[in-house]
Coordinates of C-alpha atoms and ligand atoms in Angstrom, one line a residue:
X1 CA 10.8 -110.6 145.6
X2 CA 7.1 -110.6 144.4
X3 CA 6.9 -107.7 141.8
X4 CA 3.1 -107.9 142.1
X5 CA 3.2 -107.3 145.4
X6 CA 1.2 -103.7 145.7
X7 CA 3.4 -102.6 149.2
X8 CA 6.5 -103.8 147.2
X9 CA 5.3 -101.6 144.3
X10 CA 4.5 -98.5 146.8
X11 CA 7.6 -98.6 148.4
X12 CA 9.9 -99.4 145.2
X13 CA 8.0 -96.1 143.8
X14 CA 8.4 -94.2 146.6
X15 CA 12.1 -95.2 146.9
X16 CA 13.2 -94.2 143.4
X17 CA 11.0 -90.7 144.0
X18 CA 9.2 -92.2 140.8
X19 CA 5.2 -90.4 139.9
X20 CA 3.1 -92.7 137.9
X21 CA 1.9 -91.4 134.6
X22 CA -1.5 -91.9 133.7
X23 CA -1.4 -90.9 130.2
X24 CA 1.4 -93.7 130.0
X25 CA -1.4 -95.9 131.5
X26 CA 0.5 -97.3 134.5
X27 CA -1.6 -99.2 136.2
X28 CA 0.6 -102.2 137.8
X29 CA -1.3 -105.6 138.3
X30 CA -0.9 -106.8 141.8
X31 CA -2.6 -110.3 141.7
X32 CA 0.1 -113.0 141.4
X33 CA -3.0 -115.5 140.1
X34 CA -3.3 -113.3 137.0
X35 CA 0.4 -113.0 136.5
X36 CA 0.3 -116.6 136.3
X37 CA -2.4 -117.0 134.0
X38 CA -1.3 -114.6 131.3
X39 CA 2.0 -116.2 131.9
X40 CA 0.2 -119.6 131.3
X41 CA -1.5 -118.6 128.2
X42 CA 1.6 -117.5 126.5
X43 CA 2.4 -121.4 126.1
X44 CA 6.2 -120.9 126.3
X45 CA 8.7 -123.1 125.6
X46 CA 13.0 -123.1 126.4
X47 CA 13.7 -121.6 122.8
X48 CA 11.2 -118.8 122.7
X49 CA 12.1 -115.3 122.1
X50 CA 9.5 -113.0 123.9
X51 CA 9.0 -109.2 123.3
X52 CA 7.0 -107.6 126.5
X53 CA 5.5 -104.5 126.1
X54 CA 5.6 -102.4 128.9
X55 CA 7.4 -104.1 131.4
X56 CA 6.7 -101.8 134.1
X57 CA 8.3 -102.5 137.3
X58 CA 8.5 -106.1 135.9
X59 CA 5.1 -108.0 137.2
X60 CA 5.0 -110.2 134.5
X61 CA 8.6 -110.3 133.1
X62 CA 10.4 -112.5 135.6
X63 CA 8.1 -114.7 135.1
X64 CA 8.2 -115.2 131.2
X65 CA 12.3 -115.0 131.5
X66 CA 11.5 -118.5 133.8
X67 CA 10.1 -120.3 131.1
X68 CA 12.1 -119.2 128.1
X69 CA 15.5 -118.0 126.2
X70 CA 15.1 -114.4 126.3
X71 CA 12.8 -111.5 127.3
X72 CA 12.9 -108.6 125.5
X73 CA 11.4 -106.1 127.8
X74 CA 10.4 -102.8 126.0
X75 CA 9.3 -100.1 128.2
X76 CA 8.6 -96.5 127.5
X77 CA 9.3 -95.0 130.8
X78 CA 12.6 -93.7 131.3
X79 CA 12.7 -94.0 135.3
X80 CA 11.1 -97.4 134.9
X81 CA 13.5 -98.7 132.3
X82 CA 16.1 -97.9 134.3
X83 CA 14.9 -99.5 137.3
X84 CA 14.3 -102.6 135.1
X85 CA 18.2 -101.8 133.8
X86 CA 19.6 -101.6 137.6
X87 CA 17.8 -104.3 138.9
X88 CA 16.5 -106.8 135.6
X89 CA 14.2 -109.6 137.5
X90 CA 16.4 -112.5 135.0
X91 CA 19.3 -113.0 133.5
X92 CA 17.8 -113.5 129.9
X93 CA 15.9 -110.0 130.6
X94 CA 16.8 -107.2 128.4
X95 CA 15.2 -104.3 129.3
X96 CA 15.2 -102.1 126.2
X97 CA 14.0 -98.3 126.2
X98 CA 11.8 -97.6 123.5
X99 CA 8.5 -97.0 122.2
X100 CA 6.2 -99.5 121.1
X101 CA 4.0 -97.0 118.9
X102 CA 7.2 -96.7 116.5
X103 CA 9.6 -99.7 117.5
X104 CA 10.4 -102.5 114.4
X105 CA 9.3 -105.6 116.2
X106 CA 11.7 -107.6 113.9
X107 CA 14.8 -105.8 114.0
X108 CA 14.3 -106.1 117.8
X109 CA 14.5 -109.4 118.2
X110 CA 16.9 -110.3 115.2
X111 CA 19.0 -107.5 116.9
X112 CA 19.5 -109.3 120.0
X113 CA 19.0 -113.0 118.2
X114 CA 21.8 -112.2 115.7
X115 CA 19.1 -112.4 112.9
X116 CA 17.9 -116.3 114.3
X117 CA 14.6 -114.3 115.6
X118 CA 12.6 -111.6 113.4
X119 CA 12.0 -111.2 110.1
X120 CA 13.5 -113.9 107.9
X121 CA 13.8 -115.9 111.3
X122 CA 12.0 -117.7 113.7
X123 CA 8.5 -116.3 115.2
X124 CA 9.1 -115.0 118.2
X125 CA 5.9 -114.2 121.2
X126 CA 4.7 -110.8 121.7
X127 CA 3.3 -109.9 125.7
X128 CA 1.7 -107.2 127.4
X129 CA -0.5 -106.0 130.0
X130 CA -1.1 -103.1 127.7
X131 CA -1.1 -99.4 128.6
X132 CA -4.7 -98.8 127.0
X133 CA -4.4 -95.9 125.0
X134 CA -2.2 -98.2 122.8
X135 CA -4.5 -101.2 122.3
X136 CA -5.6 -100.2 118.7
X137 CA -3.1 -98.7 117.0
X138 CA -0.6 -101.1 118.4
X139 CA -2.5 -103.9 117.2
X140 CA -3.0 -103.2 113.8
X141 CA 0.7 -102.5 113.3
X142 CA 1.6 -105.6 114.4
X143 CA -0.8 -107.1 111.8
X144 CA -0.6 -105.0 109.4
X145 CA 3.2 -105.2 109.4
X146 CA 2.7 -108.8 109.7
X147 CA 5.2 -108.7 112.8
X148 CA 6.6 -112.1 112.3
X149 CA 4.9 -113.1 116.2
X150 CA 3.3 -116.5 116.3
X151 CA 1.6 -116.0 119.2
X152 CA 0.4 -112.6 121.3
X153 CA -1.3 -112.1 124.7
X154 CA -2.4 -108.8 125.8
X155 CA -4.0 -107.7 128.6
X156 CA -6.7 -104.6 127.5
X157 CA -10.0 -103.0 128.6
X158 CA -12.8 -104.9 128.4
X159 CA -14.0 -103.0 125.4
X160 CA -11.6 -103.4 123.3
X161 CA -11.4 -107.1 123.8
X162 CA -15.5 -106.8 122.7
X163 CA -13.6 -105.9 119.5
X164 CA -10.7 -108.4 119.4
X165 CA -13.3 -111.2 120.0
X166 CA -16.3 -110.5 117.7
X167 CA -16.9 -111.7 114.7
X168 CA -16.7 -109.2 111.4
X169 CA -20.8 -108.0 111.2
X170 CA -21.4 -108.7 114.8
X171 CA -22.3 -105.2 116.4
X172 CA -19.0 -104.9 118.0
X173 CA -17.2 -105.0 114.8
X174 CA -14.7 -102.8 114.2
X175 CA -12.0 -102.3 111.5
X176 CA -9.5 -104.1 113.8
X177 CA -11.7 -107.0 114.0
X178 CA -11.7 -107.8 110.3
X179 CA -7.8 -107.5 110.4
X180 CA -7.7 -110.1 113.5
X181 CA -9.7 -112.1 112.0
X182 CA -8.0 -112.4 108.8
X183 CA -4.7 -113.2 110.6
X184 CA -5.1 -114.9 114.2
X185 CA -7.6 -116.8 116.1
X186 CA -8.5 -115.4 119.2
X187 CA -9.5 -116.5 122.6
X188 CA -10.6 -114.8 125.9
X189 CA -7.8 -116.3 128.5
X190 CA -10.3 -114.6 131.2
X191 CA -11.5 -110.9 132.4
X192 CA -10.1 -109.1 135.1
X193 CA -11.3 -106.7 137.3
X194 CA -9.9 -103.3 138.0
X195 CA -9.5 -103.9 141.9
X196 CA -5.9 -106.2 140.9
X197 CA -4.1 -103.1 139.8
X198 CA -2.3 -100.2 141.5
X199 CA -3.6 -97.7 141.0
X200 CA -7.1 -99.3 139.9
X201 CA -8.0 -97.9 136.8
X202 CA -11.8 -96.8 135.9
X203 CA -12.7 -100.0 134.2
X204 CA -12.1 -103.6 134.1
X205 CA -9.7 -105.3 131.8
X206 CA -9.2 -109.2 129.8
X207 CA -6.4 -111.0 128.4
X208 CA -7.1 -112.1 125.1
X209 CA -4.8 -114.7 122.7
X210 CA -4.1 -114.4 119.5
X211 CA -3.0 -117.6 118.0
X212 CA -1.2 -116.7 114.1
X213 CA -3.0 -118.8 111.7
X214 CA -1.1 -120.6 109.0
X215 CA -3.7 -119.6 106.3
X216 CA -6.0 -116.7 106.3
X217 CA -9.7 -118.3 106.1
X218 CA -10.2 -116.0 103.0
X219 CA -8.3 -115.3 100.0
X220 CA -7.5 -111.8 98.7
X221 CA -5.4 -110.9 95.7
X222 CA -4.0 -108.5 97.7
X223 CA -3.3 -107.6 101.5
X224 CA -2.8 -104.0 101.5
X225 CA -5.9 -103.0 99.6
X226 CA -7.6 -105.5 101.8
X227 CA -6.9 -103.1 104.9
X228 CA -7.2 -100.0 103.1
X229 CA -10.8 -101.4 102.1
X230 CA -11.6 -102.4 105.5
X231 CA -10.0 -98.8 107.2
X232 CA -11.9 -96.9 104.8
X233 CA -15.6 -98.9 105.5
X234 CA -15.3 -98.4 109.0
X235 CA -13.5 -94.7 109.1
X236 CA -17.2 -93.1 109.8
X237 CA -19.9 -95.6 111.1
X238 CA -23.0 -93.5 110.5
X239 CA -22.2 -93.4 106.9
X240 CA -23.3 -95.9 104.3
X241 CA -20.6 -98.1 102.7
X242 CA -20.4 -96.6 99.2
X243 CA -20.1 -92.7 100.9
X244 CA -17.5 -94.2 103.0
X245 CA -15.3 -95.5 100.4
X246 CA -16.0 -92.6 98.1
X247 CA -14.8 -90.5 100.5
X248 CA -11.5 -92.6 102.2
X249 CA -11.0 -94.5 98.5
X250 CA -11.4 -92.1 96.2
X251 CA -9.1 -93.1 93.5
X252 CA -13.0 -94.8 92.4
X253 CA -16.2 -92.5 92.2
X254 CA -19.0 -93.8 94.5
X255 CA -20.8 -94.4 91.0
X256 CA -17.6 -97.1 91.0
X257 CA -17.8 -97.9 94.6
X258 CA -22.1 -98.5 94.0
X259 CA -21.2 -100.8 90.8
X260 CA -18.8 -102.5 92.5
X261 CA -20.5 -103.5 95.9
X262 CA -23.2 -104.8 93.8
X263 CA -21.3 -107.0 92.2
X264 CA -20.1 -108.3 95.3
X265 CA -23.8 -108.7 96.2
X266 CA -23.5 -106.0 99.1
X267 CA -25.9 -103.9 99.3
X268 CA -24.4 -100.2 99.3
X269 CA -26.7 -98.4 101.7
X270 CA -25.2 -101.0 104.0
X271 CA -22.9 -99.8 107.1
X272 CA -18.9 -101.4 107.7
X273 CA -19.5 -103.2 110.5
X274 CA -22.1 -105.1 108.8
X275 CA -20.0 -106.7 106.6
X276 CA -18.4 -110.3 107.2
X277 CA -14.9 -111.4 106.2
X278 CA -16.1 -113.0 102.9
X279 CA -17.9 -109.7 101.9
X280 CA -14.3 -107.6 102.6
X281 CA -12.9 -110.1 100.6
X282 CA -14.6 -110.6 97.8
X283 CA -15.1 -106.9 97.3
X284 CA -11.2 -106.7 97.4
X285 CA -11.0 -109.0 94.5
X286 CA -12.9 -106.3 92.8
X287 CA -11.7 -103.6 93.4
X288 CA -8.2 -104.7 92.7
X289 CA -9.8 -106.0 89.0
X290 CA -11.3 -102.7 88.9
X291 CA -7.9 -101.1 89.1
X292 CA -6.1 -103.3 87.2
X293 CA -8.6 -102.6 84.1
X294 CA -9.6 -105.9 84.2
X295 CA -13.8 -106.0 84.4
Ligands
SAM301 N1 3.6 -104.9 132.9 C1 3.4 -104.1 134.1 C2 2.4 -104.7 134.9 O1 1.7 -105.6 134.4 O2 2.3 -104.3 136.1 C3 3.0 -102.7 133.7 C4 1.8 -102.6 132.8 S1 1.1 -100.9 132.7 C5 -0.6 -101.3 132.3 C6 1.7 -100.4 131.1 C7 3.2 -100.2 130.9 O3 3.4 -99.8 129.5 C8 3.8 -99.1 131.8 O4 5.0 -99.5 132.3 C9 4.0 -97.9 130.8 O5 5.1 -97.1 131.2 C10 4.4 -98.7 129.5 N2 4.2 -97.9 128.3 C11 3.3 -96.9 128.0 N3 3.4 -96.5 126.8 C12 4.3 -97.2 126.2 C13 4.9 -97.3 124.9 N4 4.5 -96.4 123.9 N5 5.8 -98.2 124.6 C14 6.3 -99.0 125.5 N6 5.8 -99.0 126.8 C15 4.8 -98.2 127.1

């Protein structure tokens, strides 16, 4: 059976009496070229451990379970998780209700790895044509968390893989870009348009990779103020860096904030998204001297 079959889909839907939700952002691909593609990018070997988020009616998921050990299949959707549950498209499938916004990435796989997969373990892969209202958020969980995933492909809108893409200070910048940057390289596998989904959704889609790097190209003295730092310069884009960081960092005045992006050799009237991954950086170091009551 082709699960990206759009009459298969229909009728499956139909069948089961089940409504798409379109907050849950169920929009089903129906192009087996793409399936294979995304499946393609995931580079997958015999021993990998894959989580898929939001299986869906299973599209992509009997294809990963092809190509490696297991497929964790984590879907939101009660009626669709039990669909997935009554009729799993592979034996190593293991469809699992729950909700990616909350879920600990490595207790799920070292749950059903006995501890070989997650954290501590081995990397396992982390796949999803994602529901979009998820993109961000999910994204800089995994990172921040450091999700121990050494390799991710998500499909998302077109947008937000603007974001994924750019370079910190390109236009497109955004707090999440600075974050992927600092762990992953990233690649466009391809766009997609929205006519290869059911029901098409209002814009057009890409997958992107994310490929864990071994070392992040800059050093910081420490990660969590590194993200706080880069949250806090992006949190309102009209407004200069220093205000921004007086106002979402304020255990330091902006008289601090002022001093301290000079040092850096930033200039303070400059906005977030200006900023490369060198500038975040060294302005870290500083700020985490600054605390430390070391000037
Ligand atoms: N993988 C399928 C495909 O490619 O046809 C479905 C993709 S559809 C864009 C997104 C899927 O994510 C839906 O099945 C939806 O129910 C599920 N989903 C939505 N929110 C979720 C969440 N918070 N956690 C896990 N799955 C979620």
């Amino acid at each position: 059976m082709d699960r990206t079959s759009g009459r298969w889909i229909r009728e499956t839907l139909a069948a089961h009496d089940l409504r798409l939700h379109k907050a849950l952002g169920q929009n089903f691909l129906v192009d087996a070229n793409i399936r294979d593609q995304i499946v393609g990018a995931c580079q997958l070997t015999p021993a990998d451990v894959v989580v898929e988020i939001g299986p869906g009616l299973g599209a992509l998921t009997g294809r990963l379970a092809e190509s490696v050990r297991l497929v964790l299949a984590l879907e939101y959707d009660r009626g669709l998780h039990a669909l997935l549950t009554a009729d799993p498209p592979g034996e190593n499938v293991i469809p699992v209700l729950g909700d990616a916004r909350s879920v600990n990435f490595d207790d799920l796989a070292a749950t059903y790895t006995d501890g070989e997969y997650g954290r501590g373990g081995k990397p396992c892969k982390v796949v999803g044509n994602l529901p979009y209202y998820l993109t961000g958020n999910l994204l800089w969980r995994l990172l921040v968390e450091r999700v121990n995933a050494s390799l991710m492909v998500f499909m998302v809108q077109l947008e937000a893989s603007g974001r994924l893409l750019a370079t910190p200070g390109d236009r497109e910048a955004g707090a999440l870009t600075a974050v992927v940057q600092y762990y992953c390289r990233t690649e466009l596998v391809r766009r997609v348009p929205r006519t290869v989904f059911h029901p098409a959704p209002a814009v057009d889609s890409a997958v992107v990779r994310l490929l864990k790097r071994e070392t992040p190209p800059v050093e910081v003295p420490d990660e969590d103020l590194f993200f706080q730092l880069v949250r806090a310069s992006f949190a309102n884009r009209r407004k200069k860096l220093a205000n921004s960081l007086a106002v979402h960092m304020p255990d330091f005045s902006r008289e601090t904030w002022v001093r301290l992006l000079s040092a850096a050799g930033i200039d303070p009237d400059r906005r977030g998204e200006t900023l490369r991954l060198s500038e975040f950086a060294d302005l870290t170091g500083l700020a985490f001297r600054e605390r430390r009551g070391e000037r």
